[in-house]
């Protein structure tokens, strides 16, 4: 893949890298030799952001359809939220375990509460 846009580390030390164009998520094993194995393919043009949730699930913010994916294991994930924006460029999990998502082009900040359930914070 020509570009890595974002990285995330899970509580167990798993390192994830998201690529573009034709975004895929790879899980990296770092040691004597670093290896990268395809972990999840959301079939999105871009993966702009990754975040690890309070329960260890991985979230991916994508474009060009402004979706958040929830990934629970290798090749196991689903669209968690469709923002109606073009891109989800930022994801974060706050101190209370809440998923926050930032969008483009309108710069909307969402609190994603569950599958297909979010509200605008700003």
XYZ file of N, CA and C in Angstrom:
366
model
N 0.852 -1.178 0.000
C 0.000 0.000 0.000
C 0.894 1.236 0.000
N 0.533 2.270 -0.756
C 1.416 3.438 -0.849
C 1.404 4.351 0.380
N 0.287 4.392 1.148
C 0.233 5.322 2.272
C -0.443 4.699 3.485
N 0.091 5.008 4.662
C -0.552 4.681 5.931
C -1.030 6.003 6.509
N -2.348 6.113 6.751
C -2.918 7.364 7.257
C -3.064 7.392 8.768
N -3.218 6.231 9.392
C -3.466 6.233 10.828
C -3.017 4.914 11.447
N -2.695 4.981 12.742
C -2.284 3.820 13.521
C -3.105 3.770 14.801
N -3.268 2.575 15.350
C -3.907 2.428 16.661
C -3.311 1.210 17.341
N -3.232 1.272 18.675
C -2.718 0.156 19.453
C -3.785 -0.282 20.437
N -4.025 -1.596 20.501
C -5.010 -2.104 21.449
C -4.351 -2.368 22.809
N -5.136 -2.628 23.856
C -4.578 -2.816 25.199
C -3.617 -4.003 25.313
N -3.706 -4.947 24.385
C -2.834 -6.122 24.417
C -1.562 -5.930 23.599
N -1.377 -4.724 23.060
C -0.174 -4.435 22.291
C -0.305 -4.678 20.804
N -1.506 -5.003 20.318
C -1.717 -5.169 18.881
C -1.651 -3.824 18.190
N -0.915 -3.747 17.107
C -0.760 -2.507 16.363
C -1.481 -2.638 15.032
N -2.319 -1.645 14.717
C -3.101 -1.631 13.487
C -2.687 -0.439 12.644
N -2.626 -0.641 11.338
C -2.298 0.417 10.392
C -3.364 0.435 9.308
N -3.853 1.624 8.978
C -4.874 1.788 7.943
C -4.257 2.491 6.741
N -4.601 1.998 5.564
C -3.950 2.454 4.346
C -4.921 3.122 3.379
N -4.323 3.760 2.369
C -5.084 4.370 1.287
C -4.173 4.434 0.067
N -4.670 4.556 -1.121
C -6.084 4.476 -1.453
C -6.570 3.029 -1.388
N -7.856 2.853 -1.585
C -8.482 1.534 -1.473
C -8.170 0.922 -0.119
N -8.570 1.661 0.932
C -8.218 1.407 2.314
C -8.423 -0.001 2.821
N -7.421 -0.472 3.523
C -7.460 -1.739 4.243
C -6.800 -1.514 5.595
N -7.140 -2.376 6.539
C -6.519 -2.325 7.856
C -5.638 -3.561 7.996
N -4.403 -3.322 8.430
C -3.451 -4.403 8.645
C -3.123 -4.483 10.125
N -2.923 -5.716 10.600
C -2.426 -5.912 11.960
C -0.949 -6.242 11.838
N -0.148 -5.472 12.592
C 1.299 -5.637 12.516
C 1.808 -6.410 13.717
N 2.744 -7.284 13.457
C 3.446 -7.986 14.506
C 4.873 -7.481 14.463
N 5.307 -6.906 15.567
C 6.636 -6.306 15.633
C 7.501 -7.201 16.506
N 8.643 -7.529 15.999
C 9.588 -8.377 16.731
C 10.878 -8.398 15.957
N 11.513 -9.587 15.894
C 12.725 -9.723 15.096
C 12.464 -9.336 13.655
N 11.298 -9.726 13.165
C 10.853 -9.356 11.827
C 9.440 -8.787 11.952
N 9.184 -7.662 11.319
C 7.858 -7.063 11.354
C 7.033 -7.645 10.206
N 5.824 -8.099 10.542
C 4.933 -8.620 9.520
C 3.623 -7.855 9.575
N 2.967 -7.779 8.446
C 1.665 -7.123 8.341
C 0.695 -8.080 7.662
N -0.430 -8.336 8.327
C -1.449 -9.228 7.799
C -2.739 -8.436 7.647
N -3.405 -8.587 6.494
C -4.671 -7.886 6.317
C -5.646 -8.328 7.401
N -6.209 -7.342 8.119
C -7.095 -7.607 9.246
C -8.561 -7.369 8.883
N -8.809 -6.275 8.136
C -10.182 -5.945 7.765
C -10.171 -5.056 6.532
N -11.120 -5.310 5.638
C -11.267 -4.503 4.430
C -12.686 -3.944 4.398
N -12.845 -2.655 4.719
C -14.187 -2.065 4.715
C -14.696 -1.714 3.327
N -13.861 -1.939 2.309
C -14.223 -1.577 0.934
C -14.560 -0.092 0.833
N -13.708 0.705 1.454
C -13.818 2.165 1.433
C -12.577 2.720 0.738
N -12.709 3.873 0.135
C -11.580 4.488 -0.559
C -10.482 4.883 0.428
N -10.875 5.465 1.544
C -9.908 5.952 2.531
C -10.279 5.463 3.926
N -9.275 5.184 4.724
C -9.462 4.998 6.158
C -8.632 6.099 6.812
N -9.331 7.085 7.345
C -8.682 8.276 7.883
C -8.313 8.135 9.360
N -9.075 7.324 10.087
C -8.883 7.306 11.535
C -9.200 5.931 12.108
N -8.503 5.593 13.189
C -8.741 4.369 13.940
C -8.805 4.717 15.423
N -9.592 3.963 16.162
C -9.643 4.101 17.618
C -10.019 2.748 18.205
N -9.485 2.463 19.374
C -9.812 1.227 20.070
C -10.816 1.566 21.164
N -11.944 0.841 21.165
C -13.013 1.081 22.123
C -12.714 0.515 23.495
N -13.575 0.828 24.435
C -13.417 0.432 25.825
C -13.382 -1.085 26.003
N -14.031 -1.830 25.120
C -14.064 -3.295 25.208
C -13.059 -3.957 24.277
N -12.174 -3.185 23.673
C -11.147 -3.726 22.795
C -11.517 -3.791 21.330
N -12.752 -3.383 20.980
C -13.142 -3.368 19.566
C -12.401 -2.231 18.856
N -12.217 -2.400 17.556
C -11.529 -1.406 16.751
C -12.562 -0.649 15.931
N -12.450 0.666 15.893
C -13.320 1.502 15.067
C -12.487 2.135 13.968
N -13.085 2.252 12.774
C -12.414 2.873 11.640
C -13.310 3.950 11.054
N -12.763 5.143 10.864
C -13.461 6.247 10.211
C -13.038 6.301 8.762
N -14.018 6.275 7.851
C -13.705 6.127 6.435
C -14.269 7.260 5.581
N -13.824 7.278 4.355
C -14.335 8.172 3.331
C -14.255 7.429 2.019
N -14.950 7.670 1.155
C -15.656 8.833 0.722
C -17.159 8.745 0.978
N -17.556 7.884 1.933
C -18.975 7.797 2.274
C -19.238 8.112 3.743
N -18.249 8.586 4.471
C -18.436 9.069 5.834
C -18.982 8.051 6.815
N -18.403 6.862 6.814
C -18.887 5.794 7.688
C -17.907 5.497 8.822
N -18.475 4.990 9.929
C -17.690 4.437 11.022
C -17.959 2.932 11.025
N -16.890 2.146 11.008
C -16.993 0.693 11.099
C -16.601 0.245 12.498
N -17.280 -0.778 12.993
C -16.914 -1.432 14.256
C -16.378 -2.806 13.887
N -15.140 -3.087 14.306
C -14.445 -4.311 13.929
C -14.156 -5.093 15.204
N -14.630 -6.334 15.240
C -14.509 -7.139 16.457
C -13.520 -8.294 16.317
N -12.958 -8.489 15.147
C -11.985 -9.549 14.925
C -11.539 -9.551 13.484
N -10.618 -10.445 13.137
C -10.147 -10.503 11.755
C -11.310 -10.729 10.787
N -11.416 -9.838 9.818
C -12.459 -9.908 8.781
C -13.877 -9.925 9.349
N -14.052 -9.395 10.554
C -15.355 -9.361 11.205
C -15.670 -7.930 11.620
N -16.552 -7.294 10.879
C -16.912 -5.924 11.179
C -18.168 -5.526 10.445
N -18.681 -4.361 10.818
C -19.911 -3.872 10.203
C -19.923 -2.349 10.228
N -20.755 -1.786 9.361
C -20.966 -0.342 9.422
C -21.681 -0.059 10.735
N -21.088 0.805 11.536
C -21.637 1.125 12.845
C -22.456 2.416 12.789
N -21.974 3.353 11.967
C -22.701 4.621 11.838
C -22.413 5.237 10.476
N -23.458 5.726 9.808
C -23.332 6.460 8.553
C -23.657 7.913 8.830
N -22.672 8.777 8.664
C -22.807 10.171 9.089
C -23.551 11.064 8.096
N -23.576 10.681 6.827
C -24.125 11.582 5.821
C -23.108 12.616 5.370
N -21.925 12.607 5.959
C -20.823 13.470 5.552
C -19.957 12.700 4.549
N -18.946 13.351 4.003
C -18.081 12.700 3.028
C -17.013 11.836 3.701
N -16.435 12.325 4.796
C -15.334 11.620 5.459
C -15.490 11.681 6.973
N -15.092 10.613 7.650
C -14.890 10.631 9.104
C -13.380 10.695 9.276
N -12.887 11.877 9.576
C -11.443 12.110 9.595
C -10.807 11.915 10.963
N -11.620 11.856 12.011
C -11.061 11.709 13.354
C -11.965 10.838 14.208
N -11.346 9.970 14.991
C -12.053 9.149 15.975
C -11.285 9.220 17.285
N -12.013 9.194 18.387
C -11.380 9.155 19.706
C -12.341 8.489 20.676
N -11.789 7.883 21.689
C -12.576 7.338 22.781
C -12.212 8.168 24.004
N -13.227 8.800 24.609
C -12.943 9.681 25.747
C -12.737 8.873 27.030
N -12.476 9.563 28.126
C -12.199 8.937 29.414
C -13.348 8.110 29.964
N -14.546 8.308 29.440
C -15.707 7.538 29.876
C -16.050 6.413 28.897
N -15.165 6.192 27.903
C -15.373 5.111 26.945
C -16.319 5.444 25.812
N -16.658 6.723 25.636
C -17.580 7.133 24.571
C -16.821 7.368 23.276
N -17.407 6.896 22.172
C -16.793 7.073 20.864
C -17.187 8.430 20.288
N -16.197 9.208 19.888
C -16.396 10.516 19.266
C -15.866 10.449 17.841
N -16.592 11.073 16.913
C -16.211 11.054 15.504
C -16.309 12.454 14.923
N -15.260 12.872 14.211
C -15.242 14.169 13.545
C -15.346 13.983 12.041
N -16.074 14.904 11.387
C -16.369 14.730 9.965
C -15.849 15.874 9.103
N -15.887 15.616 7.812
C -15.545 16.583 6.786
C -16.579 16.403 5.684
N -17.160 17.407 5.107
C -16.673 18.769 5.009
C -17.228 19.733 6.062
N -18.224 19.373 6.835
C -18.882 20.341 7.714
C -18.295 20.434 9.116
N -17.296 19.628 9.438
C -16.656 19.721 10.746
C -17.586 19.380 11.900
N -18.446 18.396 11.719
C -19.396 18.000 12.758
C -18.723 17.008 13.699
N -18.926 17.201 15.004
C -18.430 16.266 16.010
C -19.608 15.461 16.538
N -19.530 14.144 16.363
C -20.597 13.234 16.783
C -20.194 12.461 18.033
N -21.183 12.144 18.855
C -21.042 11.130 19.895
C -21.795 9.912 19.369
N -21.051 8.866 19.017
C -21.659 7.657 18.470
C -22.005 6.755 19.649
N -23.304 6.585 19.891
C -23.778 5.871 21.073
C -23.959 4.380 20.848
N -24.141 3.960 19.617
C -24.370 2.556 19.304
C -24.611 2.420 17.819
N -24.959 1.230 17.397
C -25.182 1.001 15.971
C -26.296 1.918 15.467
N -25.965 2.696 14.429
C -26.899 3.625 13.783
C -27.456 4.669 14.749
N -26.717 4.977 15.808
C -27.231 5.877 16.832
C -26.137 6.862 17.252
N -26.358 8.137 16.929
C -25.396 9.177 17.285
C -26.123 10.494 17.435
N -25.467 11.427 18.115
C -26.008 12.781 18.132
C -24.844 13.763 17.975
N -25.175 14.958 17.529
C -24.188 15.979 17.270
C -23.822 16.683 18.569
N -22.531 16.690 18.886
C -22.035 17.451 20.027
C -21.698 18.887 19.636
N -21.165 19.028 18.428
C -20.757 20.361 17.971
C -20.780 20.400 16.469
